[in-house]
Coordinates of C-alpha atoms in Angstrom, one line a residue:
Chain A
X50 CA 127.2 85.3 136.5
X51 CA 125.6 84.5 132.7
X52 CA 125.9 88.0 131.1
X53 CA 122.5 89.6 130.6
X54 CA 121.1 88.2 134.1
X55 CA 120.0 90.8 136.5
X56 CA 121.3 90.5 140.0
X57 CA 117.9 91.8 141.4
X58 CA 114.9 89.9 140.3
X59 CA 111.8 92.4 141.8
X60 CA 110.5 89.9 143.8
X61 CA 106.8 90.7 141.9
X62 CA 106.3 86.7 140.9
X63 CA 106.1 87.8 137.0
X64 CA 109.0 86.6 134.5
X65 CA 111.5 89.1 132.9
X66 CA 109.4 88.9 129.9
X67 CA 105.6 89.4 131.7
X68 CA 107.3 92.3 133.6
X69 CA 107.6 93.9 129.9
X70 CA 104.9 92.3 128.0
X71 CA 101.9 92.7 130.1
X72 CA 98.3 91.6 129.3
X73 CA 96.3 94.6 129.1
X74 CA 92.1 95.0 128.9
X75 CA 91.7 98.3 127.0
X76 CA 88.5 99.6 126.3
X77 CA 87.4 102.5 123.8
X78 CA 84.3 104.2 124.8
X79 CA 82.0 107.4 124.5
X80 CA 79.9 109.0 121.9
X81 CA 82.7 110.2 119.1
X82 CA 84.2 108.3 116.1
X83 CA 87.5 106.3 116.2
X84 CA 86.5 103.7 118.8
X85 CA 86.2 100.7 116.1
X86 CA 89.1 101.9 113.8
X87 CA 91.4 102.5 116.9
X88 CA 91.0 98.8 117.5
X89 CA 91.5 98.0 113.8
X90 CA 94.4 99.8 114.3
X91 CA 95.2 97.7 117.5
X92 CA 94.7 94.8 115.0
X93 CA 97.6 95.9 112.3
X94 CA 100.1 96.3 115.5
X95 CA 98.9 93.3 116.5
X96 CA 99.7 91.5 112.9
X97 CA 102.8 92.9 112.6
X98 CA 103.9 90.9 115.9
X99 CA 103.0 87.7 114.5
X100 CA 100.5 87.4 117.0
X101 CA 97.0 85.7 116.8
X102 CA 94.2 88.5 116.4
X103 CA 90.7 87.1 117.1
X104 CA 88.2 90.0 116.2
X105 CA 84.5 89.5 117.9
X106 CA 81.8 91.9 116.3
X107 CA 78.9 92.1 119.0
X108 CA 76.7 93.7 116.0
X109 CA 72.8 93.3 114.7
X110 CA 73.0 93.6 111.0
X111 CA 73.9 91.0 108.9
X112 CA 74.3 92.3 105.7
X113 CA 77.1 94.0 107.0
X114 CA 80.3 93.5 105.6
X115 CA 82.8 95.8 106.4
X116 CA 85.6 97.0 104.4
X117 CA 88.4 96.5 107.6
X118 CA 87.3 92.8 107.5
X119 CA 88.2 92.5 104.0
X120 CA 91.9 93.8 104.7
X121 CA 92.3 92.0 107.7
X122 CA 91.0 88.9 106.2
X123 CA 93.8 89.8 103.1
X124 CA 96.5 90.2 106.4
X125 CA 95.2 86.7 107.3
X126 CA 95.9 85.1 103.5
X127 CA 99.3 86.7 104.1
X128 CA 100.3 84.9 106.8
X129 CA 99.1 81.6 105.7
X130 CA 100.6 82.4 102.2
X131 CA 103.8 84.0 102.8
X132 CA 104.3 83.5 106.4
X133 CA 104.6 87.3 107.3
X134 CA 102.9 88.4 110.5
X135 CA 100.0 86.8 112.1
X136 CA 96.7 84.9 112.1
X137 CA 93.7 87.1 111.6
X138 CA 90.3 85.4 113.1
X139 CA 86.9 87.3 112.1
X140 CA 83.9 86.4 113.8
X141 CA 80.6 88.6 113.5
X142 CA 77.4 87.8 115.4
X143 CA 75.3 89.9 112.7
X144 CA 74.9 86.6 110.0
X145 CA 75.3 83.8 113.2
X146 CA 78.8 83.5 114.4
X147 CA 81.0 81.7 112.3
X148 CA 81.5 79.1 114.9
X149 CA 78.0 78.4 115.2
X150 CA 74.8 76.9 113.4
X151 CA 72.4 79.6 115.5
X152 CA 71.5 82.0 112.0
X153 CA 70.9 86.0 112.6
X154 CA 67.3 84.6 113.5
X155 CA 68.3 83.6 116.5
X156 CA 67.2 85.8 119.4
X157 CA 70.0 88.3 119.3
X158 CA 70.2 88.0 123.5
X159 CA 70.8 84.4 123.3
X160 CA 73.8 85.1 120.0
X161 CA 75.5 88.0 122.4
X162 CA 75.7 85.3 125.3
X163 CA 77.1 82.7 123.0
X164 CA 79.7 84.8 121.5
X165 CA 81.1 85.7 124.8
X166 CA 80.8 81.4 125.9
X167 CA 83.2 81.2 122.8
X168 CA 85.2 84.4 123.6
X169 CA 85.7 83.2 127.4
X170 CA 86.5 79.1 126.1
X171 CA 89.1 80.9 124.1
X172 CA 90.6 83.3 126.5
X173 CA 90.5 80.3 128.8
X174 CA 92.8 78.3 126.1
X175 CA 94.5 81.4 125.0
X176 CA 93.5 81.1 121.8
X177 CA 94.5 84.5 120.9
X178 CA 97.3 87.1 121.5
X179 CA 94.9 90.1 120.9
X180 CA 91.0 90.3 120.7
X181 CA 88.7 92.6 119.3
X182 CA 85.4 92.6 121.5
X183 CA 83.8 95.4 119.0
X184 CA 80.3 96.5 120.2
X185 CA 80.3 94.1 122.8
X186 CA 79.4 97.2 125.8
X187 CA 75.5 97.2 123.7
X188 CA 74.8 93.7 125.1
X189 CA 76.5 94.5 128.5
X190 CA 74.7 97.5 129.2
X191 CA 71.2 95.5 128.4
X192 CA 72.1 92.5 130.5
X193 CA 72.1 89.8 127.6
X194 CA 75.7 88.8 129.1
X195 CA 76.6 89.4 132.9
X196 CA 78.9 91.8 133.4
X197 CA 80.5 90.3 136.9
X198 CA 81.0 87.1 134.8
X199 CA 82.9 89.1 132.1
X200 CA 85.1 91.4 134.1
X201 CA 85.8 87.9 136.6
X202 CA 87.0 86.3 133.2
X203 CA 89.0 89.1 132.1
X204 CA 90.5 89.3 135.4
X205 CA 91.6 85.7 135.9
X206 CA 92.9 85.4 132.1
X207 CA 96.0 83.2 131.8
X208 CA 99.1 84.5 129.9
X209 CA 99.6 87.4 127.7
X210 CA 96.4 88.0 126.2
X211 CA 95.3 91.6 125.7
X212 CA 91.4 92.2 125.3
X213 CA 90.1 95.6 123.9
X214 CA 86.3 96.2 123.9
X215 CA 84.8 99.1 122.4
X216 CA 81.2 100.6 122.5
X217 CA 79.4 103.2 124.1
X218 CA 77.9 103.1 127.4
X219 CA 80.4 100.9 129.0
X220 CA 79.7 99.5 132.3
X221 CA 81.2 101.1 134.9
X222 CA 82.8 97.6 136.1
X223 CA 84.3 96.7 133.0
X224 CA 85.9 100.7 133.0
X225 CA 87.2 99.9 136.8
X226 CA 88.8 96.5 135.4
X227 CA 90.6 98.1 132.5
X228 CA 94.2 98.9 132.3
X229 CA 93.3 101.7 129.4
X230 CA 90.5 103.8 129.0
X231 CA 90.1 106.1 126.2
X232 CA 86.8 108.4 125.8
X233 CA 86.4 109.1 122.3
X234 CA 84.7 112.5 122.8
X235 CA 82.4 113.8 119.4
X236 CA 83.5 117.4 118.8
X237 CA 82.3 117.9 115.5
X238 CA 80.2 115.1 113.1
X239 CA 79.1 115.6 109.9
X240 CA 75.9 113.7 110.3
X241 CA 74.8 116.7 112.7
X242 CA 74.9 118.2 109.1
X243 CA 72.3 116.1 107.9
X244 CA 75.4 113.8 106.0
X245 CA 75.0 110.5 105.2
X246 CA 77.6 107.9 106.2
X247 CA 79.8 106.7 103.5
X248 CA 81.5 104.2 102.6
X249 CA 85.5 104.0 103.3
X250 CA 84.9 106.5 106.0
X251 CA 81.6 104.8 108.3
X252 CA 82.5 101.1 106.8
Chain B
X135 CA 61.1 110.2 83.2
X136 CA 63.7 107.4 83.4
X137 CA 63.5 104.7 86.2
X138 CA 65.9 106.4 89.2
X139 CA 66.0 109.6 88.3
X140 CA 65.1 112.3 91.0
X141 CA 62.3 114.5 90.0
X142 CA 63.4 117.4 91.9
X143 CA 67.6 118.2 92.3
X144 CA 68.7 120.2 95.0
X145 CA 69.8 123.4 94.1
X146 CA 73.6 122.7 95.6
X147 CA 75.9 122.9 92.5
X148 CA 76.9 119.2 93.7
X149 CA 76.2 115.8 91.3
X150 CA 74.4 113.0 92.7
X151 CA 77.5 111.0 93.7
X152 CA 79.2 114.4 94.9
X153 CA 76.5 114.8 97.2
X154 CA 76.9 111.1 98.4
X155 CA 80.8 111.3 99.0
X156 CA 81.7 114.1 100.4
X157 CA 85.4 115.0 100.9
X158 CA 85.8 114.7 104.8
X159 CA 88.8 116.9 106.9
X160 CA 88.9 114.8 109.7
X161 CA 91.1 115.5 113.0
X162 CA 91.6 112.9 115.9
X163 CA 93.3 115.3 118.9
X164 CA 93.4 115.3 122.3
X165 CA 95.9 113.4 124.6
X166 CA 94.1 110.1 124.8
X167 CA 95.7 107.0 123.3
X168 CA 93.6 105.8 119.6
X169 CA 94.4 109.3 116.9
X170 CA 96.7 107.5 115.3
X171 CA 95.1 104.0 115.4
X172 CA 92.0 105.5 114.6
X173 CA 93.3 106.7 111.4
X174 CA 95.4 103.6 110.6
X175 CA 91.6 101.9 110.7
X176 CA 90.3 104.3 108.4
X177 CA 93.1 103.4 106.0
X178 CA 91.8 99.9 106.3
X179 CA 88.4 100.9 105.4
X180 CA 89.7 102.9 102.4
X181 CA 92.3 100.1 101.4
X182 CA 89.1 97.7 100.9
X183 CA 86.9 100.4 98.7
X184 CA 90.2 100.5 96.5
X185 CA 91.2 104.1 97.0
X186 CA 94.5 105.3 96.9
X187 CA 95.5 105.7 100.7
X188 CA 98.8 108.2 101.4
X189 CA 100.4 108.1 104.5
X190 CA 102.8 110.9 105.8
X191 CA 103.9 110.5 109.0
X192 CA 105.5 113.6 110.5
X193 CA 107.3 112.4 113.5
X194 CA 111.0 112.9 114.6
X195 CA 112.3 109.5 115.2
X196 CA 113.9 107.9 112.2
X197 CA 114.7 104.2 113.6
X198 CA 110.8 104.4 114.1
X199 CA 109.4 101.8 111.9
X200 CA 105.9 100.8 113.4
X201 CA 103.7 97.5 113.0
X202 CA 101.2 99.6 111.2
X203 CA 103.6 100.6 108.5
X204 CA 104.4 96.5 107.5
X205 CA 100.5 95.7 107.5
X206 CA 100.2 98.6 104.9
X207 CA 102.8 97.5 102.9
X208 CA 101.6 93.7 102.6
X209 CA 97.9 95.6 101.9
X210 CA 99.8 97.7 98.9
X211 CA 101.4 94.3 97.8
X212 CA 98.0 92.7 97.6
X213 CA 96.7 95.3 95.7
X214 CA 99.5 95.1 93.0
X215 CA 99.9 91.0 93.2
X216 CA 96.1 90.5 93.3
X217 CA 94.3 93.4 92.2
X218 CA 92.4 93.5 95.6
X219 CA 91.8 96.9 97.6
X220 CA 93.7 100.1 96.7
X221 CA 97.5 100.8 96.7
X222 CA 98.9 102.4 99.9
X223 CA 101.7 104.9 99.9
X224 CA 103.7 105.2 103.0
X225 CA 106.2 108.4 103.9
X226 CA 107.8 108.9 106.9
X227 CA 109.5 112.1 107.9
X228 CA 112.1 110.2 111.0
X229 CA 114.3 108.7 108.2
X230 CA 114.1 111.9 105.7
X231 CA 110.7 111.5 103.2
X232 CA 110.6 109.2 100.8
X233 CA 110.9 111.1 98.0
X234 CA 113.5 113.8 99.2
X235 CA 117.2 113.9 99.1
X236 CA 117.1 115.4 102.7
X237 CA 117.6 112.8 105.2
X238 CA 117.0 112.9 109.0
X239 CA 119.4 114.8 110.2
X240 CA 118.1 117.6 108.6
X241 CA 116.6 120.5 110.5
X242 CA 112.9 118.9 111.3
X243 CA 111.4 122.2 110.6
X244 CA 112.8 122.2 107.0
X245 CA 112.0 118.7 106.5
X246 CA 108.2 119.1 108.4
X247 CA 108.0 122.5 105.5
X248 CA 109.0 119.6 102.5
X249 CA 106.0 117.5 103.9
X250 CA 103.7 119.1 103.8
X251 CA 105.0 121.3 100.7
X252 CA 104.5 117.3 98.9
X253 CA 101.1 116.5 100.5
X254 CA 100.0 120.2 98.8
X255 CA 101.4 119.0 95.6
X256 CA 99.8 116.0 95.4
X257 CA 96.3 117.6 96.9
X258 CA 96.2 119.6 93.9
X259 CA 97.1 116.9 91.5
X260 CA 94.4 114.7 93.1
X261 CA 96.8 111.7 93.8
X262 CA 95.1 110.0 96.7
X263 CA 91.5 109.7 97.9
X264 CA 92.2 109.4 101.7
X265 CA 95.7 111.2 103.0
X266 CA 96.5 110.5 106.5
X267 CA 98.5 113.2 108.4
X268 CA 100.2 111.5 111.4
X269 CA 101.0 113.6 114.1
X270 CA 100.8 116.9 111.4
X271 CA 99.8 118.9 114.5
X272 CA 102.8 119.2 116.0
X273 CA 104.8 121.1 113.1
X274 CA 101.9 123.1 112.6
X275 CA 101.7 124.4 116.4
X276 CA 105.4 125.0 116.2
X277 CA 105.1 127.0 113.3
X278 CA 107.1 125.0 111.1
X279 CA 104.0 124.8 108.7
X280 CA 102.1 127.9 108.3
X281 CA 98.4 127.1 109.3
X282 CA 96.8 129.1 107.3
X283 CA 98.4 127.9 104.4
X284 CA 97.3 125.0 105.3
X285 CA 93.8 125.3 105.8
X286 CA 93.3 127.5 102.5
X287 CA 95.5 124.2 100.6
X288 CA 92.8 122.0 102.3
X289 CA 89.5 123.9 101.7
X290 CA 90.6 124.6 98.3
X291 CA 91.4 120.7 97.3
X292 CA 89.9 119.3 94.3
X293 CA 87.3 116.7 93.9
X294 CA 86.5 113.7 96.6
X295 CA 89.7 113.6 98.7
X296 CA 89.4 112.4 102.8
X297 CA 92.4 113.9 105.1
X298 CA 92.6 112.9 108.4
X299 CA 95.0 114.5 110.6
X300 CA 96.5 113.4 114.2
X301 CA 97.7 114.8 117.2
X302 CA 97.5 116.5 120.7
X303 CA 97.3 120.4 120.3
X304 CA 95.2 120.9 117.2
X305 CA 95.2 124.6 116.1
X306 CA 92.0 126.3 116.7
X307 CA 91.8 127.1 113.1
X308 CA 92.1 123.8 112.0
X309 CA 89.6 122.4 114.2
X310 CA 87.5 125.4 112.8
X311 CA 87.9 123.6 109.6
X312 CA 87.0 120.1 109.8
X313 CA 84.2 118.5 109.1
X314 CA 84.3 115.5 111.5
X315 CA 87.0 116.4 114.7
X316 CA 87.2 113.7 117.6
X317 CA 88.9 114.1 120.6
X318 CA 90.8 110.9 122.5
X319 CA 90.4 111.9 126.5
X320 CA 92.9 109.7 128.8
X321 CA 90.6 108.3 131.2
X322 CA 93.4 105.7 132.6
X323 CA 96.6 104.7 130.4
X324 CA 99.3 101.8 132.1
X325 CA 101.8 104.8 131.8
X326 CA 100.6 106.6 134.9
X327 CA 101.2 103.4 136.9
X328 CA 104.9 103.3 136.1
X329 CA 104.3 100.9 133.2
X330 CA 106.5 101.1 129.6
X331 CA 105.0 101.2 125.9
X332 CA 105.1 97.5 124.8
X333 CA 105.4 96.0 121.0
X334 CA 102.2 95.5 119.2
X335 CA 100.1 98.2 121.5
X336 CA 101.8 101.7 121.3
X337 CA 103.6 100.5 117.6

């Protein structure tokens, strides 16, 4: 027998290395802080792999330009530069999605269904190792994308891809679907203090 | 009066741009996945206003070297090749700290004690603008650290420094003392069902 081969395969139809590596949908949820940066942090582990991070931000504004997508989009330059780690993909819906010619204009309905066209084409070609769906519970929870067509894609993704979404007021079928739920759960917030967000800390 | 300048100034002993960046004491508890992620995505966030970020990870394990910890690095390296962001420092406790002599198999108390003895140090000498304290909960509900050391150290800490500390068990007096305390609740995690931590999610 070839060392290193096990004489009992679990008869389970995965490979040795899906048994270890298994695609997980994690989602990030409640009313506290951390649900974003947890993913962010998702996204470093992610890098470090060498794996392909496609980040999705399901968000309105489009002056918006947060400080994590300057330092992942630095992670990205180091790949391409120097080889280390992986691919970093930023797409936000606030300006018009990267990908697309519809501006911030657009009826922000219709941009929340297209990002997710684009997000299931590329879990369909599995474009990605990891992706960010950040916000994207908001245009669940109003129906601008149909949650039975999501949590069917998740479902039936191919490969080793890992999806975490993140937002408040997540739809109770996506939370059934998921392998990982975490509640973030506000104890404490400064802004119940009348404090401003700042920068660094909000963005 | 000149253009921009308030007419009437609150009568809080703060400046203008004191009273727009606070200094935050931040705790992410609980026994949900996402406190340590969480703060790794703050890092980010702080990285790209170019603050100096510290990072003292108090955990055991000195073979430990996480995903997070090479992202950081190749941030720190952009900072001093390219001048973007802020520098990151990184310590780890597992393989003895950085700066110490004492290695890891030292008694963890001693070295947990010579942590946070530094982070006091440099807290008073205003070294960094955001200090995370990974997994700093543990040697203080062990009583390696006294607690009320280290709230008086952190209530006490000059100008506009950000900590954020990790970790299940949070002593009361802590949480007492934070401005901004979320707590990760476990709703499902892929441990319960038998599966293992896998690269690039849990490090």
């Amino acid at each position: 027998m070839p060392l290193g081969r096990p004489t009992v395969v679990p008869d389970d139809g995965l490979t040795t290395r899906e048994r270890r590596q298994r695609p997980l949908l994690i989602v990030h949820t409640g009313d506290g802080k951390g649900k974003t940066t947890a993913a962010l942090g998702l996204a470093l582990r992610g890098w470090a792999q060498g794996w392909s991070v496609g980040v999705f931000q399901f968000v309105k504004s489009g002056a918006w330009q947060p400080g994590e997508h300057a330092a992942l989009a630095e992670l990205d330059r180091a790949h391409r530069d120097h080889g280390v780690g992986g691919p970093v993909d930023w797409h936000t819906m606030g300006a018009g999605w990267t990908w697309s010619r519809a501006t911030a204009a657009a009826d922000q309905a219709a941009l929340a269904a297209e990002g997710w066209a684009e997000v299931a084409r590329r879990l369909t070609g599995e474009a990605h190792t990891l992706y960010v769906l950040d916000e994207f519970t908001y245009p669940l929870a109003r129906g601008w994308v149909d949650i039975e067509e999501v949590v069917a894609t998740l479902q039936a993704r191919p490969g080793v891809q890992h999806v975490v979404v993140t937002g408040r007021g997540c739809p109770p079928a996506l939370l059934d679907a998921a392998d990982l739920v975490t509640e973030m759960t506000k104890v404490r917030h400064p802004f119940d203090r009348g404090q401003k967000g700042q920068r660094g800390i909000e963005w």
